[in-house]
Short mmCIF file of C-alpha atoms in Angstrom, two decimals:
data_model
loop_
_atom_site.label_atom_id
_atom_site.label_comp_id
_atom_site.label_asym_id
_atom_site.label_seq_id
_atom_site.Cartn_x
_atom_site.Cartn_y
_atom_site.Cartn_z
CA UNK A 1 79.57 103.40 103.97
CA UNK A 2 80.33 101.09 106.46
CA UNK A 3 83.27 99.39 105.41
CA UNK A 4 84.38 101.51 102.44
CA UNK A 5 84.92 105.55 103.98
CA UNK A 6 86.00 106.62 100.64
CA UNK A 7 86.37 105.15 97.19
CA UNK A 8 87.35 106.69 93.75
CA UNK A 9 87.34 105.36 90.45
CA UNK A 10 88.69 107.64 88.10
CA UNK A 11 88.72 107.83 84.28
CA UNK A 12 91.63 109.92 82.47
CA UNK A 13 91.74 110.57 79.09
CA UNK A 14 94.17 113.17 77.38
CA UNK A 15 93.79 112.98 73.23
CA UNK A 16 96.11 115.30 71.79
CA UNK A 17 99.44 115.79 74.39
CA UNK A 18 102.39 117.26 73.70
CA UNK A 19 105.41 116.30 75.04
CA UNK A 20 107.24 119.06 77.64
CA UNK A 21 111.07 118.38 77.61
CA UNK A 22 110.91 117.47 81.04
CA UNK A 23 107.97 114.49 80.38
CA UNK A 24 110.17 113.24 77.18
CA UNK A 25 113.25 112.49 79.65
CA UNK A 26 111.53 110.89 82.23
CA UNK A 27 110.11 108.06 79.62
CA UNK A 28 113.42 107.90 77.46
CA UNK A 29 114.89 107.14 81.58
CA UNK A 30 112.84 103.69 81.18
CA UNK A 31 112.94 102.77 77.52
CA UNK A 32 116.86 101.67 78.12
CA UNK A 33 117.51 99.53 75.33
CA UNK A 34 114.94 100.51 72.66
CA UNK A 35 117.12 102.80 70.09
CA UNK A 36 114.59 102.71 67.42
CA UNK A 37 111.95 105.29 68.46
CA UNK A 38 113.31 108.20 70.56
CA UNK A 39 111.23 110.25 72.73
CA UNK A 40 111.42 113.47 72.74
CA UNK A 41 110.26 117.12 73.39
CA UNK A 42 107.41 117.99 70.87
CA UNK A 43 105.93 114.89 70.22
CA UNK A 44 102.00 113.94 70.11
CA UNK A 45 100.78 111.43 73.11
CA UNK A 46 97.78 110.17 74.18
CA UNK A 47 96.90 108.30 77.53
CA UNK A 48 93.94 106.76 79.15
CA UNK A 49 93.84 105.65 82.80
CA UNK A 50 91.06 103.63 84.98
CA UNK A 51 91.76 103.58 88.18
CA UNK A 52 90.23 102.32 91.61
CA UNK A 53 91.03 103.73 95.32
CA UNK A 54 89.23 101.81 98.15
CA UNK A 55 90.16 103.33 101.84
CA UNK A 56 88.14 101.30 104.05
CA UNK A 57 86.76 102.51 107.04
CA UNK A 58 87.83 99.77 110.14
CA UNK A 59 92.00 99.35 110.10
CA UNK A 60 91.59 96.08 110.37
CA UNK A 61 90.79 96.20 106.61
CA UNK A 62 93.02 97.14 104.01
CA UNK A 63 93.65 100.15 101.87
CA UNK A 64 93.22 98.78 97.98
CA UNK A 65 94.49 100.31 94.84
CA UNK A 66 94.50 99.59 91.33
CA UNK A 67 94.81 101.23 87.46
CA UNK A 68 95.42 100.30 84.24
CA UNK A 69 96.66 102.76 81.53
CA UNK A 70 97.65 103.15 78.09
CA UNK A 71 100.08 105.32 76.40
CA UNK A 72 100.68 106.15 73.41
CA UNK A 73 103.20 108.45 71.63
CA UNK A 74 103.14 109.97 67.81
CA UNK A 75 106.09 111.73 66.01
CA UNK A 76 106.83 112.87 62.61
CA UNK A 77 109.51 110.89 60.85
CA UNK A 78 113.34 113.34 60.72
CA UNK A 79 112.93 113.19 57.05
CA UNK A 80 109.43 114.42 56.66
CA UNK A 81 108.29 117.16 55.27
CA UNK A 82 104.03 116.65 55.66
CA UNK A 83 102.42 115.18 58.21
CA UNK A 84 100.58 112.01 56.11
CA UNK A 85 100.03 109.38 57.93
CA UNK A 86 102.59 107.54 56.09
CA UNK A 87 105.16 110.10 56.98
CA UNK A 88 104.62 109.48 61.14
CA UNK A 89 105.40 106.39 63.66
CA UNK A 90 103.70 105.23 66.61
CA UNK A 91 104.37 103.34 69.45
CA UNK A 92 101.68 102.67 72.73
CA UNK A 93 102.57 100.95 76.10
CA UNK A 94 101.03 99.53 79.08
CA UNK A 95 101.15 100.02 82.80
CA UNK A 96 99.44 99.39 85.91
CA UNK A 97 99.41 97.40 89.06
CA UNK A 98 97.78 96.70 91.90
CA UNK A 99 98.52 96.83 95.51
CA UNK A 100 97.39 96.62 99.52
CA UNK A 101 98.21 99.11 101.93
CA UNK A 102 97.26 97.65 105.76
CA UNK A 103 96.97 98.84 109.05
CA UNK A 104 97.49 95.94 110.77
CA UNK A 105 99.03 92.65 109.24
CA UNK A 106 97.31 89.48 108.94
CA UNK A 107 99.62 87.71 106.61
CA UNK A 108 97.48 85.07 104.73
CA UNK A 109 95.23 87.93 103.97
CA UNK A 110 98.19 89.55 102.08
CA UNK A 111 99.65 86.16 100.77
CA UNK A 112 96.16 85.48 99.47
CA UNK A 113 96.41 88.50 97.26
CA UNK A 114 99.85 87.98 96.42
CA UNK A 115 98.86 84.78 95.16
CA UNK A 116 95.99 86.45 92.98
CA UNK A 117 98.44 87.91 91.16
CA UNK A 118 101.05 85.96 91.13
CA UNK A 119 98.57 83.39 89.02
CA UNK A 120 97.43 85.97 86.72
CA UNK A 121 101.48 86.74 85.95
CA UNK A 122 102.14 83.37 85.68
CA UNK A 123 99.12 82.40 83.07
CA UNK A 124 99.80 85.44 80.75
CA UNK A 125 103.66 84.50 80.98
CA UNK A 126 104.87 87.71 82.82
CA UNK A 127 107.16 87.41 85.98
CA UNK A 128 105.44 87.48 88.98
CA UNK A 129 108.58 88.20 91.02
CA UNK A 130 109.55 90.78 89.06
CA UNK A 131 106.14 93.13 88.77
CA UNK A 132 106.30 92.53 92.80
CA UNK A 133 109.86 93.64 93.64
CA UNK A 134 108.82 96.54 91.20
CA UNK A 135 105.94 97.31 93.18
CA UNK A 136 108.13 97.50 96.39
CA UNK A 137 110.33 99.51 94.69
CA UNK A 138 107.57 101.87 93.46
CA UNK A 139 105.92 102.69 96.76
CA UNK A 140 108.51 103.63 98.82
CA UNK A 141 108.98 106.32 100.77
CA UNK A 142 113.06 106.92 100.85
CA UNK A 143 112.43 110.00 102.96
CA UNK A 144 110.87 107.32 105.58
CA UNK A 145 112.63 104.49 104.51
CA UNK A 146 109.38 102.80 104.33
CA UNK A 147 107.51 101.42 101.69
CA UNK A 148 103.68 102.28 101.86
CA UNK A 149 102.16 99.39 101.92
CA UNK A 150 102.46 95.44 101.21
CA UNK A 151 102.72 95.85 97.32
CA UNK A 152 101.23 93.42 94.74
CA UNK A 153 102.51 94.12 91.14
CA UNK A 154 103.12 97.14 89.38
CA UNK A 155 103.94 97.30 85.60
CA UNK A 156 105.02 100.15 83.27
CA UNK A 157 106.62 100.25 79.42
CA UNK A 158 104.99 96.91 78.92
CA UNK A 159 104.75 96.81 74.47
CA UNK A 160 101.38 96.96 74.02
CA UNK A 161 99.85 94.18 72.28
CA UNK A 162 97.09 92.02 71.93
CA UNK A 163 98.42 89.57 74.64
CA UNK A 164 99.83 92.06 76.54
CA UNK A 165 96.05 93.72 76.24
CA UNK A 166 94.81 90.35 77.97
CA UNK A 167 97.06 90.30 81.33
CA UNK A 168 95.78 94.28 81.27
CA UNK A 169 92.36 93.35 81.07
CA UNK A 170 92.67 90.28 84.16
CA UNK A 171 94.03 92.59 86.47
CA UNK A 172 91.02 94.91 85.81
CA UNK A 173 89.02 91.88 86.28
CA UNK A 174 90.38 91.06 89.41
CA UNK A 175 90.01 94.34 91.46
CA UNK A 176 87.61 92.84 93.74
CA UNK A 177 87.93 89.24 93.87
CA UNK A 178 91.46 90.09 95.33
CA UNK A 179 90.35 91.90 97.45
CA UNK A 180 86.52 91.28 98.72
CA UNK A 181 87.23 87.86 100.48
CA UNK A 182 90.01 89.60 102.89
CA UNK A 183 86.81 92.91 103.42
CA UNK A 184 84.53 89.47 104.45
CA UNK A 185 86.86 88.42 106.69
CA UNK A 186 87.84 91.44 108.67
CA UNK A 187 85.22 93.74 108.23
CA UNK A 188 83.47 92.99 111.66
CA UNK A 189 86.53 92.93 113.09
CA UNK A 190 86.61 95.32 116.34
CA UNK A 191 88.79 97.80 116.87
CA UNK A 192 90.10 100.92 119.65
CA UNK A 193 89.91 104.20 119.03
CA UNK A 194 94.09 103.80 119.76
CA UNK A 195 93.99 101.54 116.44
CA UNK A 196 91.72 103.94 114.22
CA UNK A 197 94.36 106.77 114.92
CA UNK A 198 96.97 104.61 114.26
CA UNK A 199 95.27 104.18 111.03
CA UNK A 200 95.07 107.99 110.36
CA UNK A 201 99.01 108.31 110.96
CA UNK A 202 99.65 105.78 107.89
CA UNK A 203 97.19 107.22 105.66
CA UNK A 204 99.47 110.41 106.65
CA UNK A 205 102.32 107.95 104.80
CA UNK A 206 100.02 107.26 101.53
CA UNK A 207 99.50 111.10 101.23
CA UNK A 208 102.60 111.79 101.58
CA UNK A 209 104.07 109.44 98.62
CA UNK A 210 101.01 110.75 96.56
CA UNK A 211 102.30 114.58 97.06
CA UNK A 212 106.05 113.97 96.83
CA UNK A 213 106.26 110.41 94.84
CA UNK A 214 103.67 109.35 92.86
CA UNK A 215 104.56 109.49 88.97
CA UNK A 216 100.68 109.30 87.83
CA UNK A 217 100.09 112.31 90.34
CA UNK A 218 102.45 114.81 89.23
CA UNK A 219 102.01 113.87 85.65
CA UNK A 220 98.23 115.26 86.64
CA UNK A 221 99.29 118.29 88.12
CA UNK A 222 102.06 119.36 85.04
CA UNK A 223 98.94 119.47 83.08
CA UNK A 224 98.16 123.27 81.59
CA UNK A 225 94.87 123.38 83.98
CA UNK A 226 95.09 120.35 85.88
CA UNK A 227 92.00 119.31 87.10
CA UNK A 228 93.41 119.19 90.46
CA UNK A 229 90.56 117.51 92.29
CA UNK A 230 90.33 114.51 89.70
CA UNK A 231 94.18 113.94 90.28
CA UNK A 232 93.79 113.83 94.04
CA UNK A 233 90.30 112.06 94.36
CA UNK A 234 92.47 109.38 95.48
CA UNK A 235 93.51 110.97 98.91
CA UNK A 236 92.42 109.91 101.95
CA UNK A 237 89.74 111.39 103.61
CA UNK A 238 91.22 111.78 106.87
CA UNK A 239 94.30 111.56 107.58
CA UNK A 240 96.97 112.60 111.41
CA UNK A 241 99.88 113.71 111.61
CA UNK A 242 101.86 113.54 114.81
CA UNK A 243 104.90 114.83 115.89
CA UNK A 244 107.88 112.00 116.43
CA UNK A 245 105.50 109.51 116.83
CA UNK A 246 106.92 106.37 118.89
CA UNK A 247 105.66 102.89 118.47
CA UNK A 248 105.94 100.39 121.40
CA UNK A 249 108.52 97.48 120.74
CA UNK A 250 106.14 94.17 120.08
CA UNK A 251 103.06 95.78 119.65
CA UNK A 252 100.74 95.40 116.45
CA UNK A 253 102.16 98.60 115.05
CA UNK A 254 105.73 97.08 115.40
CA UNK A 255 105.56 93.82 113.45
CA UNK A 256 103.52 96.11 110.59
CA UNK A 257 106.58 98.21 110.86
CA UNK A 258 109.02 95.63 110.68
CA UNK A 259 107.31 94.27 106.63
CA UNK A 260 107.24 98.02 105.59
CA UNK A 261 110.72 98.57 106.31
CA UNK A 262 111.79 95.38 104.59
CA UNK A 263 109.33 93.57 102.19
CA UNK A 264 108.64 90.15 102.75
CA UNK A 265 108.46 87.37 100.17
CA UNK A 266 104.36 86.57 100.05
CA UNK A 267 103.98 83.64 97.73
#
């Protein structure tokens, strides 16, 4: 269309997983401190994932990206000998997130969506500051030392509850009032055919943290028969490469540059 070029929102289900040995380490990695339930090679899982990829068409608009998942893990008790119910222990968890990734920065459109979030956090009694510098943390690129966009939060492990099932549902909620009023602003917005390539080079950046990076992607793709073209819906649909590209000191490109290098503090 004319302000959205491609979009993807993706539903993932996977009922009865079993745990490789190399998918039981990564999650024991970042359950530090839980020595009750041990993960580990063998055991039942099951996930579901809704997810949303916007990548608008002008660069003057932002990239947006969003999920929310559940997972959930099964084992037989050490001491068992049948697999009753009785005889088994469960344990489910929470992630997602949501974050911008622009191609040219107008900062109170990415302090207005900080500030989306940052009041969601804050009313469900989660840290704010903390799902954010995780977010930064998350979409980096170390091979660029870049990050790959402006963030927003990002959240994974999180106990899953019935509050914590409330802050998952408001971030679904607020996919598009975070950001549709930054679209309204900036859609219209003209731009050079200097800026829309500019805009192809960084979407060369997101694909390249979905390939190399991206947990949820390679988790897809470890699958026995991946459906590989449901785990990379969320590519962009065009995307340049270019050789040593150089970016001229205190141009547009620059002061983007400058936030993806080092994140700033939004809100």
């Amino acid at each position: 269309g004319n302000v959205i070029e491609k979009g993807a929102c993706s539903l993932t289900i996977v009922k009865q997983g079993i745990l490789t040995a190399e998918r039981a380490a990564s999650i024991r990695s970042r359950q530090e401190g839980d020595d009750d339930y041990e993960i580990k090679e063998g055991d039942l899982y099951a996930a579901a994932a809704l997810s949303i990829v916007l990548h608008s068409r002008s660069p003057m608009v932002p990239t947006f990206r969003s999920d929310v998942r559940i997972f959930s893990v099964k084992k037989r008790n050490s001491n068992s000998t049948n697999t009753d119910t009785d005889t088994t222990t469960k344990m489910a968890w929470f992630g997602g997130g949501a974050d911008l990734t622009p191609y040219y920065l107008f900062r109170d459109d990415v302090s207005s969506f900080h500030s989306v979030y940052r009041d969601l956090c804050e009313s469900h009694g989660y840290s704010y500051q903390h799902m954010k510098e995780t977010c930064d943390d998350y979409f980096y690129l170390p091979a660029r030392s870049e990050h790959r966009g402006t963030g927003g939060i990002f959240f994974d492990d999180t106990p899953a509850t019935v509050e914590s099932m409330e802050f998952v549902k408001g971030v679904a909620d607020l996919w598009l009032p975070s950001w549709l009023p930054i679209v309204n602003k900036r859609r219209d917005v003209e731009y050079s055919e200097q800026q829309r390539q500019w805009q192809l080079l960084r979407r060369g950046r997101y694909l390249e943290f979905n390939l190399l990076y991206d947990r949820g992607v390679k988790f897809g793709l470890a699958n026995a028969n991946p459906r590989v073209e449901g785990v990379m819906v969320s590519a962009p649909p065009l995307i340049a490469w270019e050789y040593n590209h150089e970016i001229q000191e205190g141009s547009a490109e620059a002061e983007l540059m400058q936030v993806l290098k080092k994140p700033n503090t939004w809100v």
